[in-house]
PDB file of C-alpha atoms and ligand atoms in Angstrom:
ATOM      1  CA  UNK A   1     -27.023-127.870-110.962  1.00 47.00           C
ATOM      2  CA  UNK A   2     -30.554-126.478-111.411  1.00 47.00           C
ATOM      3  CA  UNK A   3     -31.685-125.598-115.029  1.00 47.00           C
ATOM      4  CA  UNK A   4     -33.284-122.010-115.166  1.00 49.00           C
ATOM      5  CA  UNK A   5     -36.562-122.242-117.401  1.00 49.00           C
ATOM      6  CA  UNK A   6     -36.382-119.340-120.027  1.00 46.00           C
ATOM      7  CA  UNK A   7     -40.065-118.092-119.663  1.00 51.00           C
ATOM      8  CA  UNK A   8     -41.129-118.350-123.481  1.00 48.00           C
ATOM      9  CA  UNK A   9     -42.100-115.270-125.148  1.00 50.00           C
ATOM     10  CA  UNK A  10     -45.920-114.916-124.862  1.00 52.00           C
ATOM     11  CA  UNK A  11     -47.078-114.658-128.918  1.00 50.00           C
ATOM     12  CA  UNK A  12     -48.527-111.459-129.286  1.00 48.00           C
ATOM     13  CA  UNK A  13     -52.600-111.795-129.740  1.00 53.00           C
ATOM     14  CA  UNK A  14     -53.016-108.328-130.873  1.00 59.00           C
ATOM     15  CA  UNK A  15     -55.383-107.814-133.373  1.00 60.00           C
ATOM     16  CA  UNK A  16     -55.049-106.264-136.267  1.00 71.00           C
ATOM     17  CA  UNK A  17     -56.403-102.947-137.118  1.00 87.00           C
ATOM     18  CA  UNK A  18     -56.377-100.121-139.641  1.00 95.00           C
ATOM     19  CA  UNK A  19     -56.359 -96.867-139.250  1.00 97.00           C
ATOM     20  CA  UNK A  20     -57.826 -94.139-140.881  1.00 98.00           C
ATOM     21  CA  UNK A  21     -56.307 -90.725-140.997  1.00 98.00           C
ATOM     22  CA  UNK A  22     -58.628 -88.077-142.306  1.00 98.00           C
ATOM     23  CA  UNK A  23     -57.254 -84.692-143.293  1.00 98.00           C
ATOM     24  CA  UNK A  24     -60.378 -82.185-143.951  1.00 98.00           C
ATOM     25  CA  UNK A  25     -61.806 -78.423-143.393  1.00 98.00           C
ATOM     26  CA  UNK A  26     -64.880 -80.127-141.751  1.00 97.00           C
ATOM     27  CA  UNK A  27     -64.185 -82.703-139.093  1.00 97.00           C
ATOM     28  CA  UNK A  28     -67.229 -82.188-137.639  1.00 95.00           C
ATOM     29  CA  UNK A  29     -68.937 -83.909-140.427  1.00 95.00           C
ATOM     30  CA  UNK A  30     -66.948 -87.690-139.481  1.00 95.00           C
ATOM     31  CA  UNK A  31     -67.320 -86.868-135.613  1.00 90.00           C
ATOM     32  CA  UNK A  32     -71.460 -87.192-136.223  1.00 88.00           C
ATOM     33  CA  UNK A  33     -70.898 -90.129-138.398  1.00 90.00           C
ATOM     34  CA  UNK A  34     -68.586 -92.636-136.263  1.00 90.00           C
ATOM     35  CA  UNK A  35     -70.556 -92.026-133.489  1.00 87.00           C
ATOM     36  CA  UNK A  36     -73.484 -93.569-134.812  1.00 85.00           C
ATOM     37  CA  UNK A  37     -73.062 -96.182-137.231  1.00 82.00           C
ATOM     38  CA  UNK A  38     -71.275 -99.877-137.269  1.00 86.00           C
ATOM     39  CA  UNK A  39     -67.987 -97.502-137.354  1.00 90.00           C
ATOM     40  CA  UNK A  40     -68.964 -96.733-134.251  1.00 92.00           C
ATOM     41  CA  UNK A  41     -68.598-100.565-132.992  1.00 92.00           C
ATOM     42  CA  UNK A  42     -65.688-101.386-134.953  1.00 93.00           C
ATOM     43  CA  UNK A  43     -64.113 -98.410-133.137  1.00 93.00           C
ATOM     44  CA  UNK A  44     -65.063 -99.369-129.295  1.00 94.00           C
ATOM     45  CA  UNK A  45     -63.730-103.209-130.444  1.00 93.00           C
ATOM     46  CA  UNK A  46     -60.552-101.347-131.405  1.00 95.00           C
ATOM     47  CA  UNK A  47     -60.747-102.975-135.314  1.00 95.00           C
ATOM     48  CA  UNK A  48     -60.296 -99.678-137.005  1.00 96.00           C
ATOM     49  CA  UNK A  49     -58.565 -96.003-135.819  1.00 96.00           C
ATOM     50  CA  UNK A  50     -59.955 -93.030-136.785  1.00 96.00           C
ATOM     51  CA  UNK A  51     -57.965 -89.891-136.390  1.00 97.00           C
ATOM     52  CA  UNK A  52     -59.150 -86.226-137.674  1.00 97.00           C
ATOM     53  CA  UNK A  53     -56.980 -83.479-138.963  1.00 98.00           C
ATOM     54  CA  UNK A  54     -58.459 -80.011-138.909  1.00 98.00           C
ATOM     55  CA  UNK A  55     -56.164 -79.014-142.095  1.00 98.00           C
ATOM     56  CA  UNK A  56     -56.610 -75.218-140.357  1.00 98.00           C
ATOM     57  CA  UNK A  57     -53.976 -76.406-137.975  1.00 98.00           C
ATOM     58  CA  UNK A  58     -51.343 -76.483-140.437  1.00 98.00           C
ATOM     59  CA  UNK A  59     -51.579 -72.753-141.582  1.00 98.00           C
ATOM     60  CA  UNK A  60     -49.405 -70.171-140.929  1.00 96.00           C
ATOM     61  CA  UNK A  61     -51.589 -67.246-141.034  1.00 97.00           C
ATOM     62  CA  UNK A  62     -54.370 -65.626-138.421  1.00 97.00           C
ATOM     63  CA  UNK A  63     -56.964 -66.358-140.564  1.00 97.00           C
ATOM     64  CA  UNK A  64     -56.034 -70.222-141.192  1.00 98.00           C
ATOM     65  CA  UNK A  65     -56.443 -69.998-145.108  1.00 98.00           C
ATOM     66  CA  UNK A  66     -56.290 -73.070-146.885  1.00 98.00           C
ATOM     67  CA  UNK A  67     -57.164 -71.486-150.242  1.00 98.00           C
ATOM     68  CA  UNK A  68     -56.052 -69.408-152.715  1.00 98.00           C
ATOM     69  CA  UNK A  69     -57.043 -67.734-156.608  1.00 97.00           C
ATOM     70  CA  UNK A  70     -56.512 -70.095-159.452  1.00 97.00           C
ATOM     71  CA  UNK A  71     -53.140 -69.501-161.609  1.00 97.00           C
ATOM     72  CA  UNK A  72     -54.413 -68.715-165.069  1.00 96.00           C
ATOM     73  CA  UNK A  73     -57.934 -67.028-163.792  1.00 96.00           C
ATOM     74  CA  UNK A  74     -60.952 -68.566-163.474  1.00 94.00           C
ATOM     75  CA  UNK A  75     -63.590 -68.920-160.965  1.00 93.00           C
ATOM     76  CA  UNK A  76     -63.594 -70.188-157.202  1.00 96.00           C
ATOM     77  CA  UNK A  77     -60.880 -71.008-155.032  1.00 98.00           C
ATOM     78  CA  UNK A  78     -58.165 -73.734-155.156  1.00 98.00           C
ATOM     79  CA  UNK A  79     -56.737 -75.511-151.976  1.00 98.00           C
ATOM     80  CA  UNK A  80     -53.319 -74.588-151.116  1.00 98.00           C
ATOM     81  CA  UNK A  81     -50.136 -77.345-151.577  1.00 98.00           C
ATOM     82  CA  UNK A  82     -48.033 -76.142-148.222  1.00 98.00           C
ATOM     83  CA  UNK A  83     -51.095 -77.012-145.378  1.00 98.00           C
ATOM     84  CA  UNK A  84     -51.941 -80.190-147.430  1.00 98.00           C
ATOM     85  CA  UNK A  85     -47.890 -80.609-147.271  1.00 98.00           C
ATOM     86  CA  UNK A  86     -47.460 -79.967-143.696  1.00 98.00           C
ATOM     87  CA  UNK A  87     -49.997 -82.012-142.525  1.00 98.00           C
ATOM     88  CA  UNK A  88     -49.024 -85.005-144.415  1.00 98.00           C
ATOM     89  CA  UNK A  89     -45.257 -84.405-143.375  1.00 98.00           C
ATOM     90  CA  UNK A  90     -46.832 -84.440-139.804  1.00 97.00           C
ATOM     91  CA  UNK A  91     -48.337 -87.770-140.601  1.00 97.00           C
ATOM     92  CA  UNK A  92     -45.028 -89.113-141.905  1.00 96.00           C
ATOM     93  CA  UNK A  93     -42.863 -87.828-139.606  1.00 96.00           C
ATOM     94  CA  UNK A  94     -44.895 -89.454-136.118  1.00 92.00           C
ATOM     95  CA  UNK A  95     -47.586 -91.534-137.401  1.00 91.00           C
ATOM     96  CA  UNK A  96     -47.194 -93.583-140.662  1.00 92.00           C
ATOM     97  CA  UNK A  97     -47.245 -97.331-140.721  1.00 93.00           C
ATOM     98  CA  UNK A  98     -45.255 -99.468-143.289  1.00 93.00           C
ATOM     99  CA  UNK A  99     -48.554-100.751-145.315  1.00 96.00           C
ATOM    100  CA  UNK A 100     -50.224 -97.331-145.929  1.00 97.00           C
ATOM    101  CA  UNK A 101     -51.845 -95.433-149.120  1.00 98.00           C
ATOM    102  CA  UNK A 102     -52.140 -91.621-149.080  1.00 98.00           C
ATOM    103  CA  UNK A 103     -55.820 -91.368-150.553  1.00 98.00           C
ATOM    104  CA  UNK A 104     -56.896 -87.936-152.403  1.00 98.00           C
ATOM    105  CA  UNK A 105     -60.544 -87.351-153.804  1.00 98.00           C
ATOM    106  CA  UNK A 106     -60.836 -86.104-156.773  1.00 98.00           C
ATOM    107  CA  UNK A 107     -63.701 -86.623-159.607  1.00 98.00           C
ATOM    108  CA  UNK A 108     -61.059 -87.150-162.161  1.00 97.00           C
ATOM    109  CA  UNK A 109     -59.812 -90.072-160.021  1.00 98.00           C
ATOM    110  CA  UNK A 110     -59.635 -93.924-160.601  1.00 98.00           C
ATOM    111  CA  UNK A 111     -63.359 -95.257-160.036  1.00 98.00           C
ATOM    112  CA  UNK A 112     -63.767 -96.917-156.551  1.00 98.00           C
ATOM    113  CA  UNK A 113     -65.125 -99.954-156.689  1.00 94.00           C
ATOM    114  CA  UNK A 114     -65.086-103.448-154.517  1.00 92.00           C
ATOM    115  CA  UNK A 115     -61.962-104.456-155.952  1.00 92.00           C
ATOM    116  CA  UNK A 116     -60.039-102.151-154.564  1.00 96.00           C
ATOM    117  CA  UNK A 117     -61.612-102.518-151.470  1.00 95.00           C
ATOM    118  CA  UNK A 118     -60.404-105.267-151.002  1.00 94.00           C
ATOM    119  CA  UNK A 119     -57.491-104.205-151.795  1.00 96.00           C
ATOM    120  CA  UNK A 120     -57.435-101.104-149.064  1.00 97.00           C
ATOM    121  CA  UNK A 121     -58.866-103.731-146.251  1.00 96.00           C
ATOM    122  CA  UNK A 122     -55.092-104.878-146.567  1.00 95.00           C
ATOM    123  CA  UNK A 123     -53.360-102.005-145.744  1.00 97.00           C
ATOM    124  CA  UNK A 124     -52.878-100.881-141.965  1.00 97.00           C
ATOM    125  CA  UNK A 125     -53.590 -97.385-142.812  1.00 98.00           C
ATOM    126  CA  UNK A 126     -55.295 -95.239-145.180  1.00 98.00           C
ATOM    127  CA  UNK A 127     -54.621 -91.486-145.155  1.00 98.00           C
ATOM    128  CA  UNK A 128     -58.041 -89.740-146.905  1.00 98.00           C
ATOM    129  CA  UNK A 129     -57.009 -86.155-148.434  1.00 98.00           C
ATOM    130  CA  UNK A 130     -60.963 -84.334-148.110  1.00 98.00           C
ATOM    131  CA  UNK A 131     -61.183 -81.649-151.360  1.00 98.00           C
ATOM    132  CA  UNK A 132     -63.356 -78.434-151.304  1.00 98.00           C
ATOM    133  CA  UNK A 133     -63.936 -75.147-153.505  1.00 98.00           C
ATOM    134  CA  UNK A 134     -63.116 -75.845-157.091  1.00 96.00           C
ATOM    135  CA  UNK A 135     -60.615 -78.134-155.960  1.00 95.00           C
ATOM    136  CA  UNK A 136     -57.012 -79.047-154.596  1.00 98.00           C
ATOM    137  CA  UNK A 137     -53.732 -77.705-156.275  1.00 98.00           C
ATOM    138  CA  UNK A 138     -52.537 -80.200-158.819  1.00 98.00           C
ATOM    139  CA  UNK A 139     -49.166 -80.795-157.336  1.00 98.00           C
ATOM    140  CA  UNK A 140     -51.332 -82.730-154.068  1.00 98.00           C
ATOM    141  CA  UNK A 141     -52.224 -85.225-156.380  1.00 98.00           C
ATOM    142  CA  UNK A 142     -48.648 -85.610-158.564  1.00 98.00           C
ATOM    143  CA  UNK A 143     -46.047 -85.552-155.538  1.00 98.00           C
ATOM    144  CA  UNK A 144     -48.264 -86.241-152.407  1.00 98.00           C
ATOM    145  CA  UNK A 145     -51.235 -88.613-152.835  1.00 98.00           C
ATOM    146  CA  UNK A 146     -50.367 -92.030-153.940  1.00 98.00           C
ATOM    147  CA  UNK A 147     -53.730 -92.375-155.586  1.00 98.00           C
ATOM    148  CA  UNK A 148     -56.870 -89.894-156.954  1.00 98.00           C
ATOM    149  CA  UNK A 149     -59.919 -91.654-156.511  1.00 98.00           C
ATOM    150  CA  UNK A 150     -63.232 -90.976-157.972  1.00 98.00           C
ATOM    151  CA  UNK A 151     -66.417 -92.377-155.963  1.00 98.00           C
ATOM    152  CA  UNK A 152     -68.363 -91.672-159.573  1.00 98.00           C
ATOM    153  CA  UNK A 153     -68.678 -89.854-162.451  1.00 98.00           C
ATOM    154  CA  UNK A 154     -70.549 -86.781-160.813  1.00 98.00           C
ATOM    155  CA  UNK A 155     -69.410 -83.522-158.354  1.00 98.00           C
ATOM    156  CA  UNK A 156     -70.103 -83.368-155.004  1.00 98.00           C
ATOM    157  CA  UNK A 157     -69.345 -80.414-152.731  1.00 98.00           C
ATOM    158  CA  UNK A 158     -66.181 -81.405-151.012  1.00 98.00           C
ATOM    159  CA  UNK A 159     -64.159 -85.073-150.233  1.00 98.00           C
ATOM    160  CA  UNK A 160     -65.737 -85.796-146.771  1.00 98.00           C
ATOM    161  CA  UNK A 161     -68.595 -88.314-148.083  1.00 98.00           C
ATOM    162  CA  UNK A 162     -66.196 -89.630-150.494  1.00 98.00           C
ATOM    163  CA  UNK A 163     -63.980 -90.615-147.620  1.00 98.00           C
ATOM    164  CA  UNK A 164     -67.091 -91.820-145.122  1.00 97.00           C
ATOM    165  CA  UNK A 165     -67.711 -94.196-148.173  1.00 97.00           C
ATOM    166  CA  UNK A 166     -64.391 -95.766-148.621  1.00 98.00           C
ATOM    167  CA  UNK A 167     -64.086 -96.031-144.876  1.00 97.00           C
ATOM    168  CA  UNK A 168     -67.203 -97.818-144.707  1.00 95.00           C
ATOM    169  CA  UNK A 169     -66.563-100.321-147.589  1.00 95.00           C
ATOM    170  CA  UNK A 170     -63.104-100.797-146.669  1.00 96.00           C
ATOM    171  CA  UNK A 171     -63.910-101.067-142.948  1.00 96.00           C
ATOM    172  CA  UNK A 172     -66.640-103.701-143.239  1.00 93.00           C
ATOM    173  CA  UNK A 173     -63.931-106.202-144.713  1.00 93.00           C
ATOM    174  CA  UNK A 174     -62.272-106.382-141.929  1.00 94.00           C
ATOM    175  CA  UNK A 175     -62.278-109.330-139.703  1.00 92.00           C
ATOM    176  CA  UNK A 176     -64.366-108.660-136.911  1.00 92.00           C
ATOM    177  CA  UNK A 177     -66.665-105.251-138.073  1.00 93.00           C
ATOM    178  CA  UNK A 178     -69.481-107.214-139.910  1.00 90.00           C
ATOM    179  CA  UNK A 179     -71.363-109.986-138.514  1.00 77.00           C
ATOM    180  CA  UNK A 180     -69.578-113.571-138.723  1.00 64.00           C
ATOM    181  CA  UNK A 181     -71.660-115.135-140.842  1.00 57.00           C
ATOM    182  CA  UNK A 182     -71.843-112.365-143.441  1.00 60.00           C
ATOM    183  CA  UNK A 183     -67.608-112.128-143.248  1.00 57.00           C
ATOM    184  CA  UNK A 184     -67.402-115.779-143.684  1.00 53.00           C
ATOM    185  CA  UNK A 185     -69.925-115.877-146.863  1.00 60.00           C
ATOM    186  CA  UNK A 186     -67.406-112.764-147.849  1.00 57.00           C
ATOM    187  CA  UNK A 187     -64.366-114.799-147.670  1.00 52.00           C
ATOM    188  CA  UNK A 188     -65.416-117.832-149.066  1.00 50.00           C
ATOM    189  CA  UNK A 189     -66.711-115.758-152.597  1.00 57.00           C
ATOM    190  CA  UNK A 190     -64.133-116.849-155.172  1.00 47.00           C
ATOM    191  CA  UNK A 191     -64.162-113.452-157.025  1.00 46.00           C
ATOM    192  CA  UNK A 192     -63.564-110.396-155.055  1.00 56.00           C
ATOM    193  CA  UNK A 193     -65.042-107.969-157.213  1.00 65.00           C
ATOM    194  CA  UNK A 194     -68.235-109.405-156.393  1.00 70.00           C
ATOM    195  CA  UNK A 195     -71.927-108.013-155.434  1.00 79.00           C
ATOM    196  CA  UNK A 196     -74.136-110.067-153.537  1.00 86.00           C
ATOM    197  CA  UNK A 197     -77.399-111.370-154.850  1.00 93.00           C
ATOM    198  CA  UNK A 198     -81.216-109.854-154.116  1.00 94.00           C
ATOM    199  CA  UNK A 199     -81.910-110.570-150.875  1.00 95.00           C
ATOM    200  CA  UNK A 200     -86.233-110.919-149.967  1.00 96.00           C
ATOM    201  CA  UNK A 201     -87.367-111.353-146.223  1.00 96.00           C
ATOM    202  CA  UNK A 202     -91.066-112.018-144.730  1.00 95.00           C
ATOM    203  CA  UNK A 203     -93.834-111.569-145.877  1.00 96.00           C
ATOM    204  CA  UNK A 204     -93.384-113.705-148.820  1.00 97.00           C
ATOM    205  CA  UNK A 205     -96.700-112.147-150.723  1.00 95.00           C
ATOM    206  CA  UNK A 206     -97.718-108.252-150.009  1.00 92.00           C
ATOM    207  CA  UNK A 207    -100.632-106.835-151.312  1.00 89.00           C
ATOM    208  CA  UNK A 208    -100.414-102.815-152.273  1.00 86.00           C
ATOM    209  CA  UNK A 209    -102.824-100.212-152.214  1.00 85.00           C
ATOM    210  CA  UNK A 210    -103.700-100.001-155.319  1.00 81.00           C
ATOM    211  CA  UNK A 211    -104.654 -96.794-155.589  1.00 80.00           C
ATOM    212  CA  UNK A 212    -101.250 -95.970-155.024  1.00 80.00           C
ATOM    213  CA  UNK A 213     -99.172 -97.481-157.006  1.00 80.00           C
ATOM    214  CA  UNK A 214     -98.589 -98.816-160.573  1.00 72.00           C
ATOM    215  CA  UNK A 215     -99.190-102.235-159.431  1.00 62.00           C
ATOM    216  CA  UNK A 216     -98.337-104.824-162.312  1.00 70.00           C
ATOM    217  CA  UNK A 217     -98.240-107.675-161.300  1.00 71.00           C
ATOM    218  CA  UNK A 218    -100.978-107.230-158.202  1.00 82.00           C
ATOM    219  CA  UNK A 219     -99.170-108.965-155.486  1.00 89.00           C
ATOM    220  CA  UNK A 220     -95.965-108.280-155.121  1.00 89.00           C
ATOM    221  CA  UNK A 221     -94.140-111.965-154.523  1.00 94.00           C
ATOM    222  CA  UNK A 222     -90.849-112.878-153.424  1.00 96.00           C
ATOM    223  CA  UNK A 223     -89.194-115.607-156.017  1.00 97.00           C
ATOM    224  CA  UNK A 224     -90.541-118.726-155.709  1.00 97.00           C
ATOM    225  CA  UNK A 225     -87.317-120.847-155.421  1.00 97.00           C
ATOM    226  CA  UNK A 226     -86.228-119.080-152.451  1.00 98.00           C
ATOM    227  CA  UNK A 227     -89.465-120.194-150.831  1.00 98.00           C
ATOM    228  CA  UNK A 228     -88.667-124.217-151.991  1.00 98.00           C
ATOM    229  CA  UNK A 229     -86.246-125.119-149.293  1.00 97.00           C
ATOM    230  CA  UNK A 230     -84.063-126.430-152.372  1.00 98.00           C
ATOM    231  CA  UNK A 231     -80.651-125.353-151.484  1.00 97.00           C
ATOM    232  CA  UNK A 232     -79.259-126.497-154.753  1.00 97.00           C
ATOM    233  CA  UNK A 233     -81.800-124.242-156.867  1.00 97.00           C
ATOM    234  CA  UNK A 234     -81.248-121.253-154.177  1.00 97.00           C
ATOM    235  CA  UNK A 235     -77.569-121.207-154.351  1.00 96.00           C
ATOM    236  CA  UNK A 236     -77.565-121.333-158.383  1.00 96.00           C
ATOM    237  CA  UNK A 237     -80.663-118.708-158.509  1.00 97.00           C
ATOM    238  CA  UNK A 238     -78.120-116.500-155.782  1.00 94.00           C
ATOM    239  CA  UNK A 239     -75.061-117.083-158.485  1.00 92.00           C
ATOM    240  CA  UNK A 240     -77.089-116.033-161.100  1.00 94.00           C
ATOM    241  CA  UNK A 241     -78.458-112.946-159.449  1.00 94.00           C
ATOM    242  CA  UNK A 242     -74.985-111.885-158.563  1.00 89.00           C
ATOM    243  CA  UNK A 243     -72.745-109.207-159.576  1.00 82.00           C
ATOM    244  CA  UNK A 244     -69.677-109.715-161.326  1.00 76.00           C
ATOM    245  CA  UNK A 245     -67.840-106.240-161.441  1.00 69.00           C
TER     246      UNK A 245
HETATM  247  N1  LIG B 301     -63.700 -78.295-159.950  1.00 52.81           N
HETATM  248  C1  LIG B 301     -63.694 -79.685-159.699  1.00 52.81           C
HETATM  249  C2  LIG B 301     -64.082 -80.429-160.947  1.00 52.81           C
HETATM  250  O1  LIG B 301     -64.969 -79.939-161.663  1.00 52.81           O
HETATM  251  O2  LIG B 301     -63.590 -81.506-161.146  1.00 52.81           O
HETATM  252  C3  LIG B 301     -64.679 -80.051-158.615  1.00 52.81           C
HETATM  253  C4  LIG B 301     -64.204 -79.823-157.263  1.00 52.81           C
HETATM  254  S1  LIG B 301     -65.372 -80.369-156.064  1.00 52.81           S
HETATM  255  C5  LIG B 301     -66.525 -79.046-156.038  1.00 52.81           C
HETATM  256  C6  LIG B 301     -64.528 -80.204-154.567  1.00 52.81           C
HETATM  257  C7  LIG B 301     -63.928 -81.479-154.020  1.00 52.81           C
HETATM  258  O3  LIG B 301     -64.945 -82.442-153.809  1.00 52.81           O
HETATM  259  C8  LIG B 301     -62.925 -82.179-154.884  1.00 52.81           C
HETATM  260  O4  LIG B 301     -61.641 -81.608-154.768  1.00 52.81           O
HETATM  261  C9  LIG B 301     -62.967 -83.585-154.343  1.00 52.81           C
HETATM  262  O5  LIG B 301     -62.154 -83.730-153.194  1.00 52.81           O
HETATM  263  C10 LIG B 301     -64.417 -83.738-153.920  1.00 52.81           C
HETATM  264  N2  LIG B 301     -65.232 -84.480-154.888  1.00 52.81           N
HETATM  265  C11 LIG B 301     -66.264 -84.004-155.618  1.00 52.81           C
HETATM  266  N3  LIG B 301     -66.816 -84.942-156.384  1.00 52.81           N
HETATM  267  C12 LIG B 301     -66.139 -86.086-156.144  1.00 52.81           C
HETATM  268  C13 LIG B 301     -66.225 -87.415-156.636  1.00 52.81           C
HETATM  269  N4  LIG B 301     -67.131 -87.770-157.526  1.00 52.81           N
HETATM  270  N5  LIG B 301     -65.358 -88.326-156.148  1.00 52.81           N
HETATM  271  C14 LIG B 301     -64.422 -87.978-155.250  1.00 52.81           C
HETATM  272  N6  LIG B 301     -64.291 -86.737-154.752  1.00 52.81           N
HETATM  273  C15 LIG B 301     -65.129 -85.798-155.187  1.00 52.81           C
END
């Protein structure tokens, strides 16, 4: 009798990667971006996914309107609930993956910080909802979006850079994006909510004009222990220097 070999199941060496949906009234703004930064990279290598949706598409009318008066009065415009709705249906329907977060910018949002992060560079997709005029109609953020987020405690024009920030914080945790060495000296921090320590390359003394500049003290030096080859003193000096957030 001959034995037939069951061919074993190759394992899967796919990679990982996230991807980022981006629903905005300005893709143009992300196409300049990825195509010119470490996004760029992580991109070709196939580490992250970007997809852009013009939120125009999902109107109804000729004109594409994605904005409306305010309830109530007041100035501006608001963003309109149904293309916001239909697009993220659209999403839902075709494209969503099991670990995802729908994302909406707002100023009143939770502060973004490295913590979460972290916490994003987990997920396999991140869905960005971009704001404009004087804002997005409340009922995005109560039945849509699974978080607001805030990039700071100031207002900016519209939710594009907010989102080109995330993406680039997030994105740069991921295995793969960033250098090795600088991942690995990622990984290995204890505390995720870390900021790395001052970092001080050649020369290690520079001498201003000084007519220019307010120079106290003359010479501007780099710290001395960094210079000692004393990797006991650099590493605590680093620790100390660092960010705890
Ligand atoms: N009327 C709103 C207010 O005062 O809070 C400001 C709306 S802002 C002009 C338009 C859009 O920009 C917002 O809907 C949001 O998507 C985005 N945005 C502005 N500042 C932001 C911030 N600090 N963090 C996140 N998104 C912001």
């Amino acid at each position: 009798m001959v034995l037939k070999t069951i061919p074993q199941k190759k394992r899967s060496r796919k990679k990982k990667n996230m991807k980022f949906d981006i629903i905005t009234i300005f893709p143009e703004i992300f196409e300049f971006y990825f195509n010119c930064s470490i996004l760029k990279k992580a991109k070709e290598k196939k580490l992250i996914r970007t997809k852009i949706h013009n939120l125009r598409d999902f109107t109804d009318d000729s004109r594409k309107t994605v904005d409306d008066k305010p309830f109530g009065g007041g100035r501006g415009m608001v963003m309109k609930v149904d293309p916001i709705y239909k697009c993220v249906q659209f999403l839902k329907s075709k494209f969503i993956k099991p670990k995802s977060k729908i994302i909406l910018f707002t100023p009143r949002g939770k502060k973004f910080n490295q913590k979460i992060a972290y916490q994003f560079s987990k997920m396999e997709q991140l869905i960005f909802i971009c704001g404009r005029y004087e804002g997005v109609d409340e009922r995005v953020a109560k039945h849509i979006a699974d978080i607001e987020l805030s990039i700071g405690d100031y207002v900016l024009m519209g939710g594009e850079l907010p989102a080109l920030i995330v993406m680039e914080a997030v994105a740069r945790l991921i295995p793969g994006v960033i250098g090795k060495s600088e991942f690995l000296k990622q990984r290995i921090t204890k505390e995720k909510n870390f900021i790395e320590y001052p970092q001080y390359t050649r020369p290690p003394k520079f001498y201003p004009e000084e007519k220019f500049w307010r120079v106290n003290p003359k010479i501007w030096k780099v710290p001395k222990i960094l210079l000692s080859g004393d990797h006991k003193k650099i590493e605590a000096w680093r620790e100390k220097h660092s960010k705890i957030i």
